[in-house]
Coordinates of C-alpha atoms in Angstrom, one line a residue:
M64 CA 140.1 106.5 103.6
N65 CA 136.6 105.4 102.8
S66 CA 133.9 106.7 105.2
R67 CA 132.0 104.0 106.9
V68 CA 128.3 104.0 106.2
E69 CA 126.1 101.1 107.5
I70 CA 122.8 100.3 105.8
C71 CA 120.7 97.3 106.6
G72 CA 123.7 96.0 108.7
I73 CA 126.1 96.2 105.8
D74 CA 129.2 98.3 105.9
T75 CA 129.2 100.0 102.5
S76 CA 132.9 100.9 102.7
A77 CA 133.8 97.2 102.8
L78 CA 132.0 96.4 99.5
P79 CA 134.4 95.9 96.5
K80 CA 134.2 98.1 93.5
L81 CA 134.4 96.7 90.0
T82 CA 135.1 98.2 86.6
H83 CA 132.8 97.5 83.8
A84 CA 135.3 95.1 82.3
E85 CA 135.7 93.2 85.6
S86 CA 131.9 93.0 86.0
M87 CA 131.5 91.4 82.6
E88 CA 134.3 89.0 83.2
L89 CA 132.8 87.9 86.5
L90 CA 129.3 87.6 84.9
K91 CA 130.6 85.4 82.2
K92 CA 132.3 83.1 84.7
A93 CA 129.1 83.1 86.8
H94 CA 127.0 82.1 83.8
S95 CA 129.3 79.2 83.1
G96 CA 128.8 77.9 86.6
D97 CA 131.5 79.5 88.7
E98 CA 129.9 80.0 92.1
K99 CA 132.8 82.0 93.5
A100 CA 132.6 84.5 90.7
R101 CA 128.8 84.7 91.1
D102 CA 129.1 85.5 94.9
E103 CA 131.8 88.0 94.2
F104 CA 129.7 89.8 91.6
L105 CA 126.6 89.8 93.8
T106 CA 128.6 91.2 96.8
A107 CA 130.1 93.9 94.6
N108 CA 126.6 95.0 93.5
L109 CA 125.0 95.1 96.9
R110 CA 125.8 98.8 96.9
L111 CA 123.3 99.1 93.9
V112 CA 120.6 97.4 95.9
L113 CA 121.2 99.6 98.9
S114 CA 121.0 102.8 96.9
I115 CA 117.6 101.7 95.6
V116 CA 116.3 100.5 99.0
Q117 CA 116.8 104.1 100.4
R118 CA 114.1 105.3 98.0
F119 CA 111.6 103.1 99.9
S120 CA 112.8 104.1 103.4
G121 CA 109.5 105.9 104.1
K122 CA 107.5 102.7 103.7
K123 CA 105.9 101.0 106.7
E124 CA 107.5 97.6 105.8
C125 CA 110.8 96.7 107.5
I126 CA 113.7 98.1 105.5
D127 CA 115.6 94.9 106.0
D128 CA 112.8 93.0 104.3
I129 CA 112.8 95.4 101.4
F130 CA 116.6 94.9 101.1
Q131 CA 116.2 91.2 101.0
V132 CA 113.6 91.5 98.3
G133 CA 115.9 93.8 96.4
C134 CA 118.6 91.2 96.6
I135 CA 116.2 88.7 94.9
G136 CA 115.8 91.3 92.1
L137 CA 119.6 91.5 91.9
I138 CA 120.0 87.7 91.6
K139 CA 117.3 87.6 88.8
A140 CA 119.1 90.4 87.0
T141 CA 122.4 88.6 87.3
E142 CA 121.0 85.3 86.0
N143 CA 119.2 86.9 83.0
F144 CA 121.6 89.6 81.9
D145 CA 123.0 89.2 78.4
T146 CA 126.8 89.9 78.5
S147 CA 126.9 90.1 74.7
L148 CA 124.9 93.3 74.7
N149 CA 126.6 96.7 74.8
L150 CA 124.8 97.6 78.0
R151 CA 125.9 98.4 81.5
F152 CA 124.6 95.9 84.1
S153 CA 123.2 98.6 86.3
T154 CA 121.0 99.9 83.5
Y155 CA 119.4 96.5 83.2
A156 CA 119.4 95.6 86.9
V157 CA 117.8 98.8 88.4
P158 CA 114.4 98.4 86.9
M159 CA 114.3 94.7 87.8
I160 CA 115.3 95.4 91.4
I161 CA 112.7 98.2 91.7
G162 CA 110.1 96.0 90.1
E163 CA 110.8 93.2 92.6
I164 CA 110.5 95.6 95.5
R165 CA 107.3 97.2 94.2
R166 CA 105.7 93.8 93.7
F167 CA 106.5 92.9 97.3
L168 CA 105.0 96.1 98.6
R169 CA 101.9 95.6 96.5
D170 CA 101.4 92.0 97.6
S171 CA 101.9 92.9 101.2
S172 CA 99.4 95.7 101.0
H173 CA 96.0 95.5 102.9
V174 CA 94.3 96.5 99.7
R175 CA 94.0 93.4 97.4
I176 CA 94.6 94.1 93.7
S177 CA 93.9 91.6 91.0
R178 CA 96.9 89.8 89.3
S179 CA 96.1 91.3 85.9
I180 CA 96.1 94.8 87.2
R181 CA 99.3 94.3 89.1
D182 CA 100.9 92.8 85.9
T183 CA 99.8 95.8 83.9
A184 CA 101.2 98.2 86.5
Y185 CA 104.5 96.3 86.5
K186 CA 104.8 96.5 82.7
A187 CA 103.9 100.2 82.9
L188 CA 106.7 100.8 85.5
Q189 CA 109.2 99.0 83.2
A190 CA 108.0 101.0 80.2
R191 CA 108.3 104.3 82.1
Q192 CA 111.8 103.4 83.1
E193 CA 112.8 102.7 79.5
I194 CA 111.2 105.8 78.2
E195 CA 112.8 108.0 80.8
S196 CA 116.2 106.4 80.3
A197 CA 116.0 107.0 76.6
N198 CA 114.6 110.5 76.6
N199 CA 116.0 111.8 79.9
C200 CA 112.6 113.3 80.9
E201 CA 109.5 112.2 82.7
A202 CA 107.3 109.7 80.8
S203 CA 103.7 110.6 80.3
M204 CA 100.8 108.1 80.7
E205 CA 100.1 108.5 76.9
Q206 CA 103.7 107.5 76.1
I207 CA 103.5 104.4 78.4
A208 CA 100.1 103.4 76.9
A209 CA 101.5 103.7 73.3
M210 CA 104.6 101.7 74.1
L211 CA 102.5 98.9 75.7
D212 CA 99.8 99.2 73.0
I213 CA 97.0 99.2 75.6
P214 CA 94.3 101.8 76.3
Y215 CA 95.4 105.0 78.2
Q216 CA 92.7 104.4 80.8
S217 CA 94.1 101.0 81.6
V218 CA 97.5 102.4 82.4
V219 CA 96.0 105.2 84.6
Y220 CA 93.8 102.7 86.4
A221 CA 96.6 100.2 87.0
M222 CA 99.0 102.9 88.3
D223 CA 96.3 104.3 90.6
A224 CA 95.6 100.9 91.9
I225 CA 99.2 100.3 93.2
S226 CA 99.4 103.7 94.8
D227 CA 99.9 103.5 98.5
P228 CA 96.6 104.1 100.4
V229 CA 96.5 106.9 102.9
S230 CA 94.6 107.2 106.2
L231 CA 92.1 109.9 106.8
F232 CA 93.9 110.5 110.1
D233 CA 97.3 111.2 108.4
P234 CA 98.4 114.7 109.4
I235 CA 99.0 117.3 106.7
Y236 CA 99.7 120.3 108.8
H237 CA 100.8 120.9 112.4
D238 CA 100.8 124.2 114.2
G239 CA 101.6 124.1 117.8
G240 CA 99.0 122.0 119.6
E241 CA 96.6 121.8 116.6
T242 CA 97.0 119.1 113.9
V243 CA 95.1 119.2 110.7
M244 CA 94.4 115.8 109.2
I245 CA 93.3 114.8 105.7
M246 CA 89.7 114.2 106.9
D247 CA 89.6 117.9 108.1
Q248 CA 90.2 119.0 104.5
I249 CA 87.5 116.8 102.9
S250 CA 84.1 118.2 102.2
D251 CA 81.0 116.7 100.6
A252 CA 79.3 119.1 98.2
K253 CA 76.5 116.7 97.7
N254 CA 75.4 115.5 101.1
T255 CA 75.2 118.8 102.9
D256 CA 72.4 119.6 105.5
E257 CA 70.9 122.1 103.1
N258 CA 70.7 119.6 100.2
W259 CA 69.3 117.0 102.5
L260 CA 66.5 119.3 103.7
T261 CA 65.8 120.3 100.1
S262 CA 65.5 116.6 99.1
V263 CA 63.1 116.0 102.0
S264 CA 61.0 119.0 101.0
I265 CA 60.8 117.8 97.3
E266 CA 59.7 114.3 98.4
E267 CA 56.9 115.8 100.6
A268 CA 55.8 118.1 97.8
I269 CA 55.7 115.2 95.3
A270 CA 53.7 113.1 97.8
K271 CA 50.9 115.8 97.7
L272 CA 50.4 115.2 93.9
S273 CA 47.8 113.0 92.4
E274 CA 48.8 109.5 91.4
R275 CA 48.8 110.3 87.7
E276 CA 50.9 113.4 88.2
R277 CA 53.5 111.4 90.2
Q278 CA 53.5 108.8 87.5
I279 CA 54.1 111.4 84.8
L280 CA 57.0 113.1 86.7
N281 CA 58.6 109.7 87.4
L282 CA 58.4 108.7 83.7
R283 CA 59.6 112.1 82.5
F284 CA 62.4 113.0 85.0
F285 CA 63.5 109.7 86.5
E286 CA 63.2 107.4 83.6
G287 CA 64.0 110.1 81.0
K288 CA 61.1 109.4 78.6
T289 CA 59.6 111.9 76.2
Q290 CA 56.1 113.3 76.5
V291 CA 55.1 111.2 73.5
E292 CA 56.4 108.0 75.1
V293 CA 54.7 109.0 78.4
S294 CA 51.4 109.6 76.5
N295 CA 51.6 106.1 74.9
E296 CA 52.3 104.4 78.3
V297 CA 49.7 106.3 80.3
G298 CA 47.0 106.3 77.6
I299 CA 46.4 110.0 77.2
S300 CA 47.3 112.6 74.6
Q301 CA 50.7 114.3 74.5
A302 CA 48.9 117.7 75.1
Q303 CA 47.4 116.3 78.3
V304 CA 50.8 115.0 79.4
S305 CA 52.3 118.4 78.9
R306 CA 49.5 120.1 80.8
L307 CA 49.6 117.7 83.8
E308 CA 53.4 117.9 83.9
K309 CA 53.4 121.7 84.1
A310 CA 50.7 121.7 86.8
A311 CA 52.7 119.1 88.8
L312 CA 55.9 121.1 88.6
S313 CA 54.1 124.3 89.5
S314 CA 52.6 122.5 92.6
V315 CA 56.0 121.1 93.6
K316 CA 57.7 124.5 93.3
K317 CA 54.9 126.2 95.3
N318 CA 55.2 123.6 98.2
I319 CA 59.0 123.8 98.6
S320 CA 59.3 127.6 98.3

């Protein structure tokens, strides 16, 4: 006796099972306009949608909404599948159902992503599915980029863009009464109190220089000009620029030490 499992309000034990030959026969009838055959085929393949929906059970969206979107993917796969090909329907339908669900999740996200980036990501997901099905191993970003004939960086950027955002308040560890959140593990190596105080000290030291010394340091270290370029702009010799630069740096170091 089949065990009863209910997902999204559907009793999976009551769903019919079809052989490959029976599936192809129903599909041919459905494509010729037989509505009864179409409904029977879709009902028999709801188990396929349900198996995919379970992969997204951790998402914040309602699982019933995801199931309905998966059914749309199933309908599209049913309408577009070529029965003349020596291919199992599930091999063709799974990527289409997953793609439909992923588009729904991306479009309902609070983070708005441009249509072109979403399209690139969708194509990358399809390419990854094809590569992994053919090679039976995880596809690399380089392989996906080569298959789509687009830059590697574009694939990485598109895939990153559709990744689910996380909250800084999401817990990553819980020990008794203490919860460690993501924000507790983030440090800023640049904007520390020590670096901030050093920056203030440098600004105060530079302020004590003469106007010409400040101008030379600005041109040399903030605008990246050579001593020759600075000498031409300031109107003094390169040797004078070098001398003033050394004196200014020495004065700054002395005032912040």
